[in-house]
Tab-separated table of C-alpha atoms in Angstrom:
chain	number	residue	atom	x	y	z
N	6	MET	CA	69.398	99.838	104.228
N	7	ARG	CA	69.270	101.769	107.435
N	8	LEU	CA	67.329	98.973	109.248
N	9	LYS	CA	69.836	96.354	107.942
N	10	GLY	CA	72.695	98.600	108.891
N	11	GLN	CA	71.464	98.964	112.521
N	12	GLU	CA	71.000	95.236	112.725
N	13	ILE	CA	74.684	94.650	111.624
N	14	GLU	CA	76.055	97.374	113.975
N	15	GLN	CA	74.198	95.929	116.890
N	16	TRP	CA	75.379	92.397	116.141
N	17	MET	CA	79.025	93.568	115.769
N	18	GLY	CA	78.810	95.489	118.978
N	19	PHE	CA	77.319	92.561	120.809
N	20	ARG	CA	80.060	90.248	119.556
N	21	LYS	CA	82.694	92.875	120.359
N	22	LEU	CA	84.505	92.558	117.015
N	23	SER	CA	87.764	94.520	116.669
N	24	ASN	CA	87.471	97.940	114.966
N	25	ASN	CA	89.432	96.777	111.942
N	26	LEU	CA	87.129	93.890	111.361
N	27	GLN	CA	84.025	95.985	111.919
N	28	GLN	CA	85.323	98.397	109.299
N	29	LYS	CA	85.857	95.628	106.773
N	30	VAL	CA	82.262	94.269	107.450
N	31	ARG	CA	80.910	97.876	106.810
N	32	LYS	CA	82.869	98.169	103.641
N	33	TYR	CA	81.641	94.869	102.353
N	34	ARG	CA	77.991	95.709	103.258
N	35	GLN	CA	78.285	99.065	101.405
N	36	TYR	CA	79.734	97.278	98.302
N	37	VAL	CA	77.005	94.647	98.276
N	38	TRP	CA	74.375	97.330	98.618
N	39	ARG	CA	75.783	99.329	95.780
N	40	GLU	CA	75.887	96.363	93.498
N	41	THR	CA	72.506	94.774	94.443
N	42	LYS	CA	70.453	97.571	96.041
N	43	GLY	CA	69.464	95.193	98.832
N	44	VAL	CA	68.310	92.350	96.504
N	45	ASP	CA	69.335	88.891	97.592
N	46	VAL	CA	70.472	87.696	94.103
N	47	GLU	CA	71.041	84.108	95.115
N	48	LYS	CA	67.635	83.745	96.795
N	49	LEU	CA	65.935	85.472	93.915
N	50	VAL	CA	67.420	83.128	91.282
N	51	LYS	CA	66.900	80.087	93.473
N	52	ASN	CA	63.128	80.861	93.737
N	53	LEU	CA	62.700	80.878	89.953
N	54	PRO	CA	61.308	77.740	88.200
N	55	LYS	CA	64.052	75.217	87.478
N	56	ASP	CA	63.998	75.708	83.715
N	57	LEU	CA	64.117	79.495	83.919
N	58	ARG	CA	66.747	79.305	86.689
N	59	ASN	CA	68.924	77.077	84.420
N	60	ARG	CA	68.595	79.536	81.552
N	61	VAL	CA	69.516	82.540	83.653
N	62	LYS	CA	72.552	80.873	85.149
N	63	SER	CA	73.581	79.379	81.821
N	64	GLU	CA	73.660	82.836	80.142
N	65	LEU	CA	75.709	84.169	83.008
N	66	GLY	CA	78.059	81.273	83.723
N	67	LEU	CA	78.283	78.790	80.742
N	68	GLU	CA	80.857	80.804	78.890
N	69	LEU	CA	83.129	80.845	81.983
N	70	LEU	CA	82.626	77.048	82.580
N	71	LEU	CA	83.528	76.175	78.942
N	72	LYS	CA	86.998	77.645	79.376
N	73	VAL	CA	87.788	74.575	81.524
N	74	PRO	CA	88.846	71.663	79.274
N	75	LEU	CA	87.015	69.107	81.494
N	76	PHE	CA	83.742	70.829	81.196
N	77	GLN	CA	84.124	71.184	77.357
N	78	ASN	CA	83.634	67.371	77.132
N	79	MET	CA	80.452	67.221	79.238
N	80	ASN	CA	77.007	66.861	77.741
N	81	GLU	CA	74.360	69.518	78.035
N	82	PRO	CA	72.508	68.010	81.129
N	83	LEU	CA	75.728	67.912	83.109
N	84	LEU	CA	76.606	71.506	82.028
N	85	ASN	CA	73.169	72.631	83.014
N	86	GLU	CA	73.604	71.019	86.406
N	87	LEU	CA	76.977	72.773	86.843
N	88	CYS	CA	75.446	76.098	85.900
N	89	ASP	CA	72.689	75.502	88.489
N	90	LEU	CA	75.375	74.863	91.217
N	91	LEU	CA	77.231	78.080	90.508
N	92	LYS	CA	76.870	80.608	93.391
N	93	PRO	CA	77.313	84.379	92.866
N	94	MET	CA	79.935	85.976	95.037
N	95	LEU	CA	81.220	89.444	95.640
N	96	TYR	CA	84.716	90.214	96.980
N	97	THR	CA	85.863	93.680	98.227
N	98	GLU	CA	89.375	94.990	97.565
N	99	ASP	CA	92.061	93.258	99.694
N	100	SER	CA	89.883	90.339	100.521
N	101	TYR	CA	91.352	86.809	100.106
N	102	PHE	CA	89.889	83.911	98.052
N	103	VAL	CA	92.421	81.471	99.406
N	104	ARG	CA	95.795	81.634	101.169
N	105	GLU	CA	98.868	79.562	100.457
N	106	GLY	CA	98.956	76.363	102.477
N	107	HIS	CA	95.226	76.381	103.118
N	108	PRO	CA	92.780	73.787	101.638
N	109	VAL	CA	91.091	74.711	98.285
N	110	ASP	CA	87.395	74.204	98.756
N	111	GLU	CA	85.995	76.207	95.756
N	112	MET	CA	86.727	77.008	92.161
N	113	LEU	CA	86.555	80.656	91.260
N	114	PHE	CA	85.166	82.007	87.936
N	115	VAL	CA	85.808	85.778	87.533
N	116	MET	CA	83.102	87.784	85.823
N	117	GLN	CA	84.518	91.244	86.593
N	118	GLY	CA	87.532	92.462	88.604
N	119	LYS	CA	91.208	91.683	89.090
N	120	LEU	CA	92.959	89.440	91.619
N	121	SER	CA	96.686	88.632	92.248
N	122	SER	CA	97.915	85.002	92.530
N	123	VAL	CA	101.196	84.752	94.346
N	124	ALA	CA	103.334	81.700	95.282
N	125	THR	CA	106.283	81.920	97.738
N	126	ASP	CA	106.938	78.221	98.141
N	127	GLY	CA	105.976	78.357	101.823
N	128	GLY	CA	107.952	81.606	102.384
N	129	ARG	CA	111.245	80.247	101.050
N	130	ALA	CA	113.832	83.005	100.767
N	131	ARG	CA	114.108	84.676	97.310
N	132	PHE	CA	111.217	82.680	95.738
N	133	TYR	CA	108.365	84.714	94.359
N	134	ASN	CA	105.969	83.848	91.474
N	135	ALA	CA	102.985	85.910	90.638
N	136	TYR	CA	100.413	86.616	87.943
N	137	TYR	CA	96.981	88.270	87.691
N	138	VAL	CA	93.537	86.608	87.465
N	139	ARG	CA	91.234	88.822	85.416
N	140	ASP	CA	87.771	88.898	83.869
N	141	GLY	CA	86.941	85.505	82.244
N	142	ASP	CA	89.736	83.707	84.138
N	143	TYR	CA	89.310	80.872	86.618
N	144	PHE	CA	91.282	79.560	89.579
N	145	GLY	CA	91.309	76.286	91.541
N	146	GLU	CA	92.460	73.745	88.844
N	147	VAL	CA	93.799	71.643	91.553
N	148	LEU	CA	90.270	70.649	92.427
N	149	ILE	CA	89.716	69.147	88.935
N	150	SER	CA	92.419	66.438	89.258
N	151	TRP	CA	91.190	65.861	92.817
N	152	ALA	CA	87.579	65.336	91.536
N	153	LEU	CA	88.598	63.187	88.602
N	154	ASN	CA	90.260	60.754	90.968
N	155	LEU	CA	87.106	59.127	92.381
N	156	GLN	CA	89.232	56.941	94.688
N	157	SER	CA	90.724	59.932	96.452
N	158	SER	CA	89.843	60.703	100.087
N	159	ASN	CA	87.664	63.544	101.128
N	160	ASP	CA	90.777	65.515	102.150
N	161	LEU	CA	90.967	68.662	100.089
N	162	PRO	CA	94.110	69.596	98.206
N	163	PHE	CA	96.148	72.472	99.573
N	164	SER	CA	96.744	75.665	97.658
N	165	THR	CA	100.229	76.502	96.628
N	166	ARG	CA	99.210	80.160	95.982
N	167	THR	CA	97.602	83.084	97.675
N	168	VAL	CA	94.765	84.736	95.786
N	169	ARG	CA	93.758	88.257	96.801
N	170	ALA	CA	91.385	90.802	95.257
N	171	LEU	CA	93.076	93.917	93.954
N	172	THR	CA	89.783	95.514	93.025
N	173	GLU	CA	86.178	94.751	93.739
N	174	VAL	CA	85.397	91.385	92.206
N	175	GLU	CA	82.157	89.867	90.955
N	176	ALA	CA	82.444	86.113	90.483
N	177	PHE	CA	80.864	82.664	90.571
N	178	VAL	CA	82.084	79.954	92.856
N	179	LEU	CA	81.678	76.150	92.654
N	180	THR	CA	82.266	74.208	95.727
N	181	ALA	CA	84.519	71.182	95.844
N	182	ALA	CA	81.583	68.880	96.917
N	183	ASP	CA	79.361	70.071	93.975
N	184	LEU	CA	82.267	69.703	91.524
N	185	LYS	CA	82.974	66.103	92.617
N	186	PHE	CA	79.168	65.218	92.565
N	187	VAL	CA	78.897	66.377	88.868
N	188	VAL	CA	82.256	64.652	87.887
N	189	SER	CA	81.099	61.428	89.445
N	190	GLN	CA	78.290	61.392	86.840
N	191	PHE	CA	80.594	62.132	83.921
N	192	ARG	CA	81.435	59.173	81.790
N	193	PRO	CA	84.143	60.217	79.276
N	194	THR	CA	85.104	58.187	76.234
N	195	ARG	CA	88.512	56.541	76.220
N	196	ASN	CA	89.778	59.288	73.932
N	197	GLN	CA	88.397	61.950	76.322
N	198	GLN	CA	90.006	60.167	79.240
N	199	GLU	CA	93.451	60.100	77.555
N	200	TYR	CA	93.077	63.750	76.639
N	201	LEU	CA	92.076	64.887	80.076
N	202	TYR	CA	94.774	62.794	81.751
N	203	SER	CA	97.472	64.124	79.370
N	204	TYR	CA	96.159	67.755	79.888
N	205	TYR	CA	96.057	67.816	83.652
N	206	THR	CA	99.348	65.927	84.142
N	207	GLY	CA	100.856	68.217	81.478
N	208	TRP	CA	99.472	71.235	83.338
N	209	ARG	CA	101.166	70.120	86.542
N	210	ARG	CA	104.392	69.555	84.696
N	211	SER	CA	104.343	73.000	82.940
N	212	SER	CA	103.405	74.700	86.100
N	213	ALA	CA	106.437	73.049	87.881
N	214	ALA	CA	108.614	73.918	84.848
N	215	ARG	CA	107.614	77.556	85.083
N	216	LEU	CA	108.432	77.715	88.824
N	217	ILE	CA	111.881	76.045	88.090
N	218	GLN	CA	112.597	78.473	85.296
N	219	HIS	CA	111.642	81.428	87.539
N	220	ALA	CA	113.920	80.158	90.326
N	221	TRP	CA	116.826	79.593	87.858
N	222	ARG	CA	116.410	83.139	86.464
N	223	GLY	CA	116.514	84.467	89.932
N	224	TYR	CA	119.623	82.505	90.631
N	225	LYS	CA	121.438	83.771	87.563
N	226	LYS	CA	120.480	87.348	88.292
N	227	LYS	CA	121.840	86.944	91.847
N	228	MET	CA	125.122	85.426	90.509
N	229	LEU	CA	125.485	88.225	87.950
N	230	GLU	CA	125.027	90.895	90.650
N	231	GLU	CA	127.636	89.203	92.868
N	232	THR	CA	130.007	88.960	89.898
N	233	LEU	CA	129.690	92.663	89.022
N	234	LEU	CA	130.298	93.575	92.665
N	235	ARG	CA	133.445	91.476	92.732
N	236	ALA	CA	134.563	92.943	89.460
N	237	GLU	CA	134.022	96.411	90.821
N	238	ASP	CA	136.001	95.568	93.945
N	239	ILE	CA	138.937	94.303	91.814
N	240	MET	CA	138.928	97.479	89.610
N	241	LEU	CA	138.823	99.715	92.720
N	242	GLN	CA	141.747	97.751	94.268
N	243	ASP	CA	143.711	98.056	91.046
N	244	GLU	CA	142.978	101.837	90.908
N	245	TRP	CA	144.104	102.207	94.490
N	246	PHE	CA	147.272	100.154	94.299
N	247	LYS	CA	148.372	100.550	90.648
N	248	PRO	CA	151.650	102.339	90.042
N	249	SER	CA	151.860	105.326	87.603
N	250	GLY	CA	151.056	104.287	84.009
N	251	ASN	CA	148.525	101.805	82.643
N	252	SER	CA	150.476	98.556	83.182
N	253	SER	CA	147.640	97.020	85.276
N	254	GLY	CA	144.886	97.601	82.760
N	255	LEU	CA	145.374	94.245	81.047
N	256	HIS	CA	145.430	92.412	84.326
N	257	THR	CA	142.142	94.033	85.401
N	258	SER	CA	140.436	93.210	82.124
N	259	THR	CA	141.615	89.586	82.349
N	260	SER	CA	140.415	89.234	86.027
N	261	VAL	CA	136.937	90.607	85.097
N	262	GLU	CA	136.675	88.412	82.121
N	263	SER	CA	137.610	85.297	84.161
N	264	LEU	CA	134.720	86.067	86.564
N	265	PHE	CA	132.248	86.047	83.719
N	266	TRP	CA	133.667	82.798	82.469
N	267	ASP	CA	132.512	81.191	85.647
N	268	LEU	CA	128.830	81.998	84.654
N	269	ASP	CA	129.249	80.419	81.188
N	270	PRO	CA	127.368	77.094	81.285
N	271	HIS	CA	129.491	75.760	78.380
N	272	SER	CA	132.687	76.470	80.291
N	273	SER	CA	134.548	73.771	82.196
N	274	ASN	CA	134.621	76.105	85.250
N	275	PHE	CA	130.829	76.337	85.390
N	276	ALA	CA	129.346	74.807	88.577
């Protein structure tokens, strides 16, 4: 560990990396050492006989792969090939798997850890959608529809979300090229084709619907806040200018009610 550390320190000094980046490299190196004790896991598994390598990777990754509807319809040889193409990967806290607007070149299968997945619609004001990616989850579904379209260009799809590790994460990744290679050998039946098409087009529709619903809820909340502020202003004005007695109470109540009528979608005043 000391020898490897000296190597890395000399390399970073030679390359004159910034102090912040050097600190991140040291943190990652310490994490990898703690998890693997210096063993190159990928090299170790790769040097096993093919049959034994497939069995090891199958026990580790097959359960994760079978959560993807496309892979559930594949035969055993193709699943074994997919398992063999999985690459173990470690992520430190605050490292990024992909950023919004960048090409998606891998699928992520989380064995252990927690990540955040956030969409801001390119930084559009007041738009924010987030959820967690946890143990057993996967990310990168956009690559599946890209791989299924064998006539598509080699241009990778762009991510609509930013995925960042909130804790240390142990995962498998499957590259876009490996995914497309295996999918090109997949020959689904007609029923399977119809199911996969409806599932992935439905996934895109439901994803878009969730984003629209989130934006609509945000809009309603904003309108309600503005309405309450306007109502409060009216009540303060009435308190300030009202003569002695309670003759203005009915007028205030009516004014506030009319503001809420504007938010009623069944009202003719709703816009």
